[in-house]
Coordinates of C-alpha atoms and ligand atoms in Angstrom, one line a residue:
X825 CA -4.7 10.7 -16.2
X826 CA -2.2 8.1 -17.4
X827 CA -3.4 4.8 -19.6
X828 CA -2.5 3.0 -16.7
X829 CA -5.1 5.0 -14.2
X830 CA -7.5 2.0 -14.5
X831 CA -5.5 -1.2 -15.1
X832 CA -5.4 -3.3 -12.1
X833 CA -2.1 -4.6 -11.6
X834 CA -1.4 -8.8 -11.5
X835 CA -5.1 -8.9 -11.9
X836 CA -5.4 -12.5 -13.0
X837 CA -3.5 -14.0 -10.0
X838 CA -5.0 -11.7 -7.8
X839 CA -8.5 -13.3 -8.8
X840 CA -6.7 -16.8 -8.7
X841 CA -5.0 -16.2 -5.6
X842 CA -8.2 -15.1 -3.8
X843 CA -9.9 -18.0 -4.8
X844 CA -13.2 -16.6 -5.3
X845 CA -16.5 -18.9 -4.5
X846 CA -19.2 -17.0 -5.5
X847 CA -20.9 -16.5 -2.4
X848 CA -18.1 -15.4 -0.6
X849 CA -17.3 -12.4 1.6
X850 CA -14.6 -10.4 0.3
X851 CA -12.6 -7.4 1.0
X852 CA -11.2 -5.2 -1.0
X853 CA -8.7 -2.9 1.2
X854 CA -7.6 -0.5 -1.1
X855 CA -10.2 0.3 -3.7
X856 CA -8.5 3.1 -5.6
X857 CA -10.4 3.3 -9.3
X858 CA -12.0 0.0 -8.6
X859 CA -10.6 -1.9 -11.0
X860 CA -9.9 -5.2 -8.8
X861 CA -13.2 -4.7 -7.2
X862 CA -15.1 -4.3 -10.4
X863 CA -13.1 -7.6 -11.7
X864 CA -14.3 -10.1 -8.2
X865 CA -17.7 -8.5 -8.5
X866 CA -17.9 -9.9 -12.1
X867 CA -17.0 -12.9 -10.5
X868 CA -19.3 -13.0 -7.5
X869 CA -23.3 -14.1 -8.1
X870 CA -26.0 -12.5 -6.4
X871 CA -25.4 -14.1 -3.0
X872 CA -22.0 -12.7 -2.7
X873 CA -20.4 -9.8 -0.9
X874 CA -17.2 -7.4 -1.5
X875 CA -16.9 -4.8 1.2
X876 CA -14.1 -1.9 -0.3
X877 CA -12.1 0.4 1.4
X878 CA -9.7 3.8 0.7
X879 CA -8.5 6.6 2.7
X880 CA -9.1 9.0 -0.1
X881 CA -12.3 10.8 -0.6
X882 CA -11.6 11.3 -4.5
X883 CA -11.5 7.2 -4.7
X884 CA -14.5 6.8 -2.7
X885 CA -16.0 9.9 -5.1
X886 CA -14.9 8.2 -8.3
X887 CA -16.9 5.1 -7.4
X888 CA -19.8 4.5 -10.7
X889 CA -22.8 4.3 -9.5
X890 CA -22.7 0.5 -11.6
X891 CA -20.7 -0.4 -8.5
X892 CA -22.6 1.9 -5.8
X893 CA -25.7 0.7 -6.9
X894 CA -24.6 -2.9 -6.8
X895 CA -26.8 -4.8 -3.6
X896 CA -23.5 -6.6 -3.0
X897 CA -21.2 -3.6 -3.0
X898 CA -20.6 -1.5 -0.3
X899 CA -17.7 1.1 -0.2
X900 CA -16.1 2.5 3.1
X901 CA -14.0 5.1 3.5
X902 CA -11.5 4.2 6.2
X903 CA -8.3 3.4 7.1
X904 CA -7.3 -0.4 6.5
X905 CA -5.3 -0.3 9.7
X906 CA -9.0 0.0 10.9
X907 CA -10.5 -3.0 8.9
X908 CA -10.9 -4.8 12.5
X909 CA -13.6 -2.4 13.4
X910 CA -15.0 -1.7 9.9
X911 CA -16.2 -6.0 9.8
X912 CA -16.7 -5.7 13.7
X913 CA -19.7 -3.1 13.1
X914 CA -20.7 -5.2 10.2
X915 CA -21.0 -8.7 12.3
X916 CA -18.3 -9.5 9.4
X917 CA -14.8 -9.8 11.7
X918 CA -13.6 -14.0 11.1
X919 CA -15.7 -14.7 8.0
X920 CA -14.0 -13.1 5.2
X921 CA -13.2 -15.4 2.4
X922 CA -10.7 -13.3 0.8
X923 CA -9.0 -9.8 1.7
X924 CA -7.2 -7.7 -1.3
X925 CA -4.4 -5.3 -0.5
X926 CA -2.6 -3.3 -3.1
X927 CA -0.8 -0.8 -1.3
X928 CA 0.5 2.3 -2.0
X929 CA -0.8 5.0 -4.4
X930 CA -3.0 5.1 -7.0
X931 CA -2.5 6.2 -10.9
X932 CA -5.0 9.5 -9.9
X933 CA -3.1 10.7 -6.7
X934 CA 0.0 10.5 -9.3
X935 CA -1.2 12.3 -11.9
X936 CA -2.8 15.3 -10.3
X937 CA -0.2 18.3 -9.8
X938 CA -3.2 18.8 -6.6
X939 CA -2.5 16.2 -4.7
X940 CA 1.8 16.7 -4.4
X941 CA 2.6 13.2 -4.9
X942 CA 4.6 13.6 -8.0
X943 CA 7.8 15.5 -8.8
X944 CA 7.2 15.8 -12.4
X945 CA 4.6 18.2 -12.0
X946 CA 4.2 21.2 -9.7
X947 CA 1.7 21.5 -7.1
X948 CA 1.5 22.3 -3.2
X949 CA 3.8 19.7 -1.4
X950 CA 0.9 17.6 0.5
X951 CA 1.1 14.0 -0.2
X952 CA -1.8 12.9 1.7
X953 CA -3.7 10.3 0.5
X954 CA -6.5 11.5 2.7
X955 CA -6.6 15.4 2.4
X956 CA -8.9 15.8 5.7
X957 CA -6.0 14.3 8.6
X958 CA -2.9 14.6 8.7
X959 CA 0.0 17.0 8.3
X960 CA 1.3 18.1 4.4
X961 CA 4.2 17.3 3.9
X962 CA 5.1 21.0 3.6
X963 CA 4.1 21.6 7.4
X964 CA 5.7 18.4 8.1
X965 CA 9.3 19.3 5.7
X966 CA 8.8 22.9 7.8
X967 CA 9.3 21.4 11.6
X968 CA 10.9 18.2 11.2
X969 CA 14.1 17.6 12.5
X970 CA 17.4 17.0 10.5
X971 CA 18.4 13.5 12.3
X972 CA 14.9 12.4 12.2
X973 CA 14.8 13.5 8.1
X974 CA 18.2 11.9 7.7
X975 CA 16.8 8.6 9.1
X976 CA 13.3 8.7 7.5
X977 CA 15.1 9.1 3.7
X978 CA 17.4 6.4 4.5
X979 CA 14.9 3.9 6.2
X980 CA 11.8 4.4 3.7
X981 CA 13.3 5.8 0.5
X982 CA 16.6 3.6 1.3
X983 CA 18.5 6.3 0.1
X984 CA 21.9 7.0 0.3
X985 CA 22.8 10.7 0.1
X986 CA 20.4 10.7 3.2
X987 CA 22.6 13.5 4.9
X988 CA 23.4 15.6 2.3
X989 CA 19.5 15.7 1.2
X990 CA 18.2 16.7 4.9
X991 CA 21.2 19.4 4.9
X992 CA 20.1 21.4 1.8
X993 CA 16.2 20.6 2.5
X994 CA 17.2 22.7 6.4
X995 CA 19.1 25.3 4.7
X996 CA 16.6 25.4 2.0
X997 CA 14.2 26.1 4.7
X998 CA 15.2 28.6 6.7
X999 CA 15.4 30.8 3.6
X1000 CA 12.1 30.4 2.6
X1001 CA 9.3 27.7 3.2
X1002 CA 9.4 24.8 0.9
X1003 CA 5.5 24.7 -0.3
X1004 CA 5.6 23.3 -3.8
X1005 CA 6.6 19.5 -5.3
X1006 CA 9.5 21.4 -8.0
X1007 CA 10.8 23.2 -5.6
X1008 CA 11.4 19.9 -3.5
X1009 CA 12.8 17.9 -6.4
X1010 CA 14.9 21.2 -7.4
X1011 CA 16.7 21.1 -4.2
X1012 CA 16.9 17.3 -3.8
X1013 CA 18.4 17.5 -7.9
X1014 CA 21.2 20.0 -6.7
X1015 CA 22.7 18.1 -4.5
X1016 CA 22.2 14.7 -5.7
X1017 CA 24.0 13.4 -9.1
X1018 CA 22.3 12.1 -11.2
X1019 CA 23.1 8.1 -11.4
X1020 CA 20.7 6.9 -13.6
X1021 CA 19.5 8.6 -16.4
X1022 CA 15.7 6.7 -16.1
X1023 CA 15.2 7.9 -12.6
X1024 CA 15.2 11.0 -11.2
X1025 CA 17.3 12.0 -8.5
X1026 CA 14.1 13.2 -6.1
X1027 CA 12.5 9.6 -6.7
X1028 CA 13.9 8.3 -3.4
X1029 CA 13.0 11.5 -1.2
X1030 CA 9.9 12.0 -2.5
X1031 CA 8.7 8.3 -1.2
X1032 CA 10.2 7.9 1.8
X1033 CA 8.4 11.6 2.7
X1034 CA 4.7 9.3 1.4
X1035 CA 6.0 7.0 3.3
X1036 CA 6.5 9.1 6.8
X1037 CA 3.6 11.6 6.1
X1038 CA 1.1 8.3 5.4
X1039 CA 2.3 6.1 8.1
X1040 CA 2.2 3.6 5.0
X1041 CA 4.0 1.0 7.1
X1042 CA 2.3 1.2 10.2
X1043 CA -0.9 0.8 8.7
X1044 CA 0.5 -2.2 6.5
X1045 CA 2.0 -3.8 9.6
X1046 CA -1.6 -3.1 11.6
X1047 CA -3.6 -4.3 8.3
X1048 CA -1.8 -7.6 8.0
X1049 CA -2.7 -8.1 11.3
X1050 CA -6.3 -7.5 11.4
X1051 CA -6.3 -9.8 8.0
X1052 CA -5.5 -12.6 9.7
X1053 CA -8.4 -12.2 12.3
X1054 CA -10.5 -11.2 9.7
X1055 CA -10.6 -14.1 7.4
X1056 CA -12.4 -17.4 7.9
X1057 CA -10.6 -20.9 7.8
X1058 CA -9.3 -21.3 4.3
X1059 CA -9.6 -17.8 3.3
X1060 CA -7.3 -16.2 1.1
X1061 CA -4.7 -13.4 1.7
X1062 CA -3.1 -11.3 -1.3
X1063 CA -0.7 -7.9 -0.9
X1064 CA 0.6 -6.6 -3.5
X1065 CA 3.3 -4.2 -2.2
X1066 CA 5.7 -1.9 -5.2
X1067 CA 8.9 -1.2 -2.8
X1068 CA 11.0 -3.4 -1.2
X1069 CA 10.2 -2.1 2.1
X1070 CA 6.7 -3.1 1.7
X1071 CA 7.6 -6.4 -0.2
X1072 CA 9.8 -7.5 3.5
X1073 CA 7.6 -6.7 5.9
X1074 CA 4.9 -8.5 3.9
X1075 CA 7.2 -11.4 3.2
X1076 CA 8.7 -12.0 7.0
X1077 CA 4.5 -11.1 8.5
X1078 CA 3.6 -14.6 6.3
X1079 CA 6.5 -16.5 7.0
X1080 CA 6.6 -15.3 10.9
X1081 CA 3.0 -16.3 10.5
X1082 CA 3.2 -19.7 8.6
X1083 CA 5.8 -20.8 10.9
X1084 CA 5.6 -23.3 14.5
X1085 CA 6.6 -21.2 17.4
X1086 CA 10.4 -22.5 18.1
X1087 CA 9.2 -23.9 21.7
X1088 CA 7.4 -26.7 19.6
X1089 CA 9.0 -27.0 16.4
X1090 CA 9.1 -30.8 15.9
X1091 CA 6.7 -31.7 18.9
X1092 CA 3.9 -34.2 17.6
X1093 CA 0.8 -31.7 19.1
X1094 CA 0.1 -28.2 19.3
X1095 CA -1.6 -26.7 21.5
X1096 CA -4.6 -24.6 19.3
X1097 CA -3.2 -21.5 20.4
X1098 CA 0.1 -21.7 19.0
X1099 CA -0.6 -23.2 15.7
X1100 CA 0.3 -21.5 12.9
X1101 CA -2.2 -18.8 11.7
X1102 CA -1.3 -19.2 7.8
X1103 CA -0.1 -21.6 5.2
X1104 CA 1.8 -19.7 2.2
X1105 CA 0.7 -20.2 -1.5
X1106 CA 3.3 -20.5 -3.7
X1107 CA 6.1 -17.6 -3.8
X1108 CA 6.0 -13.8 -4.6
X1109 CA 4.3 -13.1 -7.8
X1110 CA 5.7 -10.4 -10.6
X1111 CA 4.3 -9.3 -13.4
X1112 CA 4.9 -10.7 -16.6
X1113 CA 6.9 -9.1 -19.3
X1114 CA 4.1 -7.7 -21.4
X1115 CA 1.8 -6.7 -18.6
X1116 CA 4.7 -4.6 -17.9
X1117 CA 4.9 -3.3 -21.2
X1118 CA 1.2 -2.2 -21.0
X1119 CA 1.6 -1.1 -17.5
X1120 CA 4.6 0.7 -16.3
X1121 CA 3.4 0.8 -12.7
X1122 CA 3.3 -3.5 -12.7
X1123 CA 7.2 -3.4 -12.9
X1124 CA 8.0 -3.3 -9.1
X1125 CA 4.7 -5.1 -8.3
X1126 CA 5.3 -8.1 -6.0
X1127 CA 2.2 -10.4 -5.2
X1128 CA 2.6 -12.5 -2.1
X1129 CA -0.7 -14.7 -1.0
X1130 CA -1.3 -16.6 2.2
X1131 CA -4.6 -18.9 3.4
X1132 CA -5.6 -18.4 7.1
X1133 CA -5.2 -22.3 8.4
X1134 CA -6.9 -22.4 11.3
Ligands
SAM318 C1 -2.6 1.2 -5.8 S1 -4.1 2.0 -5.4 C2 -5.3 0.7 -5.6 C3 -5.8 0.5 -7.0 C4 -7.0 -0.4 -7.1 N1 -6.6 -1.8 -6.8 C5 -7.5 -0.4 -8.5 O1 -7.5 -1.4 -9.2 O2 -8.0 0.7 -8.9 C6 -4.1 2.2 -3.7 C7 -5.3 2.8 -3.1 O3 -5.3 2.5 -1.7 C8 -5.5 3.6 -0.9 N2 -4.8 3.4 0.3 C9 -3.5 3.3 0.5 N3 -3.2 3.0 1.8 C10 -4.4 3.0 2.4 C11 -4.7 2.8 3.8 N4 -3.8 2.6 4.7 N5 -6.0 2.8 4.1 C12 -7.0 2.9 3.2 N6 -6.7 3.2 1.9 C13 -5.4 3.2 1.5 C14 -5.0 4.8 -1.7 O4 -5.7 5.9 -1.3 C15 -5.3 4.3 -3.1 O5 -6.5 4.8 -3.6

């Protein structure tokens, strides 16, 4: 494990931007190590609530029993893209105060070879953030097709030797199956120059893979949407997202969100139905420069926090 595998990234105007009361119903979406959740219990008193979520049985595992053991605390795994029907079964749904997403993955699921996340070091080419669904990515890299791979590494990695990746990764292939992270980033490093001495050529591939073999967007694009029904009036959204990808869609959900509906932009009255579901708060939040320096992974963190307004 890395220093970083417990420091909660923008962790101050997370707990700003959530506004905590401290009997208030909060969520915390993606619970990782815990470290946000172990920062807005601190702030909650004995009346409040913080329901957590992860996909990953090792998060959910790693969970102290300080926290599991806490009457306030309860830790689900699930999918966010589910977080409608995790409140629903908990007569929760519409009065949550505050909802946390920091997307992507965690410091852990980096740092052990298991898991196939990283192509630093070598391990079977899985990826999945929850080991028990799913395809690996090395089932998934075995049947895919080449148009589909060339689109998939230049939509979610936004990379542009898209064609020329997919080509050696299908050649590569149907010499022998391609089952381990170095052998991925070996055949991605052939055919790629290296630009940039700080990043390595596989960087690009090996996210937009996470990216397909997770369905990270669809379940942002279905958790945004459940957020919104899920908090109370005045209840406080924050996403922090670490790709631009992510950053967009969280950006144009708020503002699409925040916005009139064009048929009555300028009218005096709304009608309740069309009003605007959000209000933003302030504009995306980075980290500063020393948190940074303590904290590699806060460099391409981008915190963006909405209030439900009606
Ligand atoms: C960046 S880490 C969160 C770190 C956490 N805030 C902390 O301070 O320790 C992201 C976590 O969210 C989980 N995750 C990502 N996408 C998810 C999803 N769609 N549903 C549930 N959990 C998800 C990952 O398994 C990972 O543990």
């Amino acid at each position: 494990m890395t220093s970083s595998a417990h420091v909660p990234v923008l962790l101050e105007p997370v707990l700003e931007g959530l506004d905590i009361r401290d009997d208030g119903l909060y969520v915390d979406g993606t619970f990782g190590r815990g470290g946000h959740s172990r920062a807005i219990l601190d702030r909650l008193g004995e009346n409040g609530r913080l329901i957590a979520i992860d996909r990953d049985p090792a998060a959910i595992a790693s969970a102290p029993e300080r926290l599991t053991g806490d009457p306030r605390f309860e830790l689900v795994r699930g999918e966010i893209a589910q977080l409608g029907r995790i409140l629903a079964a908990r007569n929760a749904d519409g009065q949550v105060d505050g909802i946390l997403l920091d997307l992507g993955v965690s410091s852990p699921q980096l740092d052990e070879a298991e898991r196939g996340f990283s192509f630093l070091r070598d391990g079977p080419l899985d990826m999945r953030m929850d080991p028990d669904h799913g395809e690996a990515a090395s089932d998934w890299l075995a049947r895919v097709d080449e148009r589909d791979l060339v689109r998939i590494l230049r939509q979610y990695g936004e990379e542009r030797e898209a064609r020329r990746i997919a080509r050696a990764i299908v050649t590569a292939r149907a010499r022998a199956p391609i089952t381990r992270t170095t052998a991925l980033a070996d055949i991605v490093e052939a055919v790629v120059p290296r630009r940039d001495r700080k990043i390595h050529p596989a960087t690009r591939t090996f996210q937009a893979i996470r990216i397909a073999i997770n369905d990270e967007l669809g379940q942002l694009e279905a958790a945004l949407a459940a957020s919104v029904d899920a908090l109370r009036r005045g209840g406080r959204l924050c996403v922090i997202s670490f790709h631009s990808l992510e950053d967009r869609l969280v950006k144009r959900f708020m503002r699409d969100a925040s916005r009139e509906p064009a048929q009555f932009r300028g009218m005096p009255s709304i009608p309740d139905a069309y009003r605007p579901k959000l209000r933003l708060v302030g504009k995306a939040i980075a980290a500063s420069a020393s948190e940074v320096e303590a904290n590699v992974r806060a460099r391409s963190a981008r915190l963006r926090i909405a209030e439900k307004a009606v």
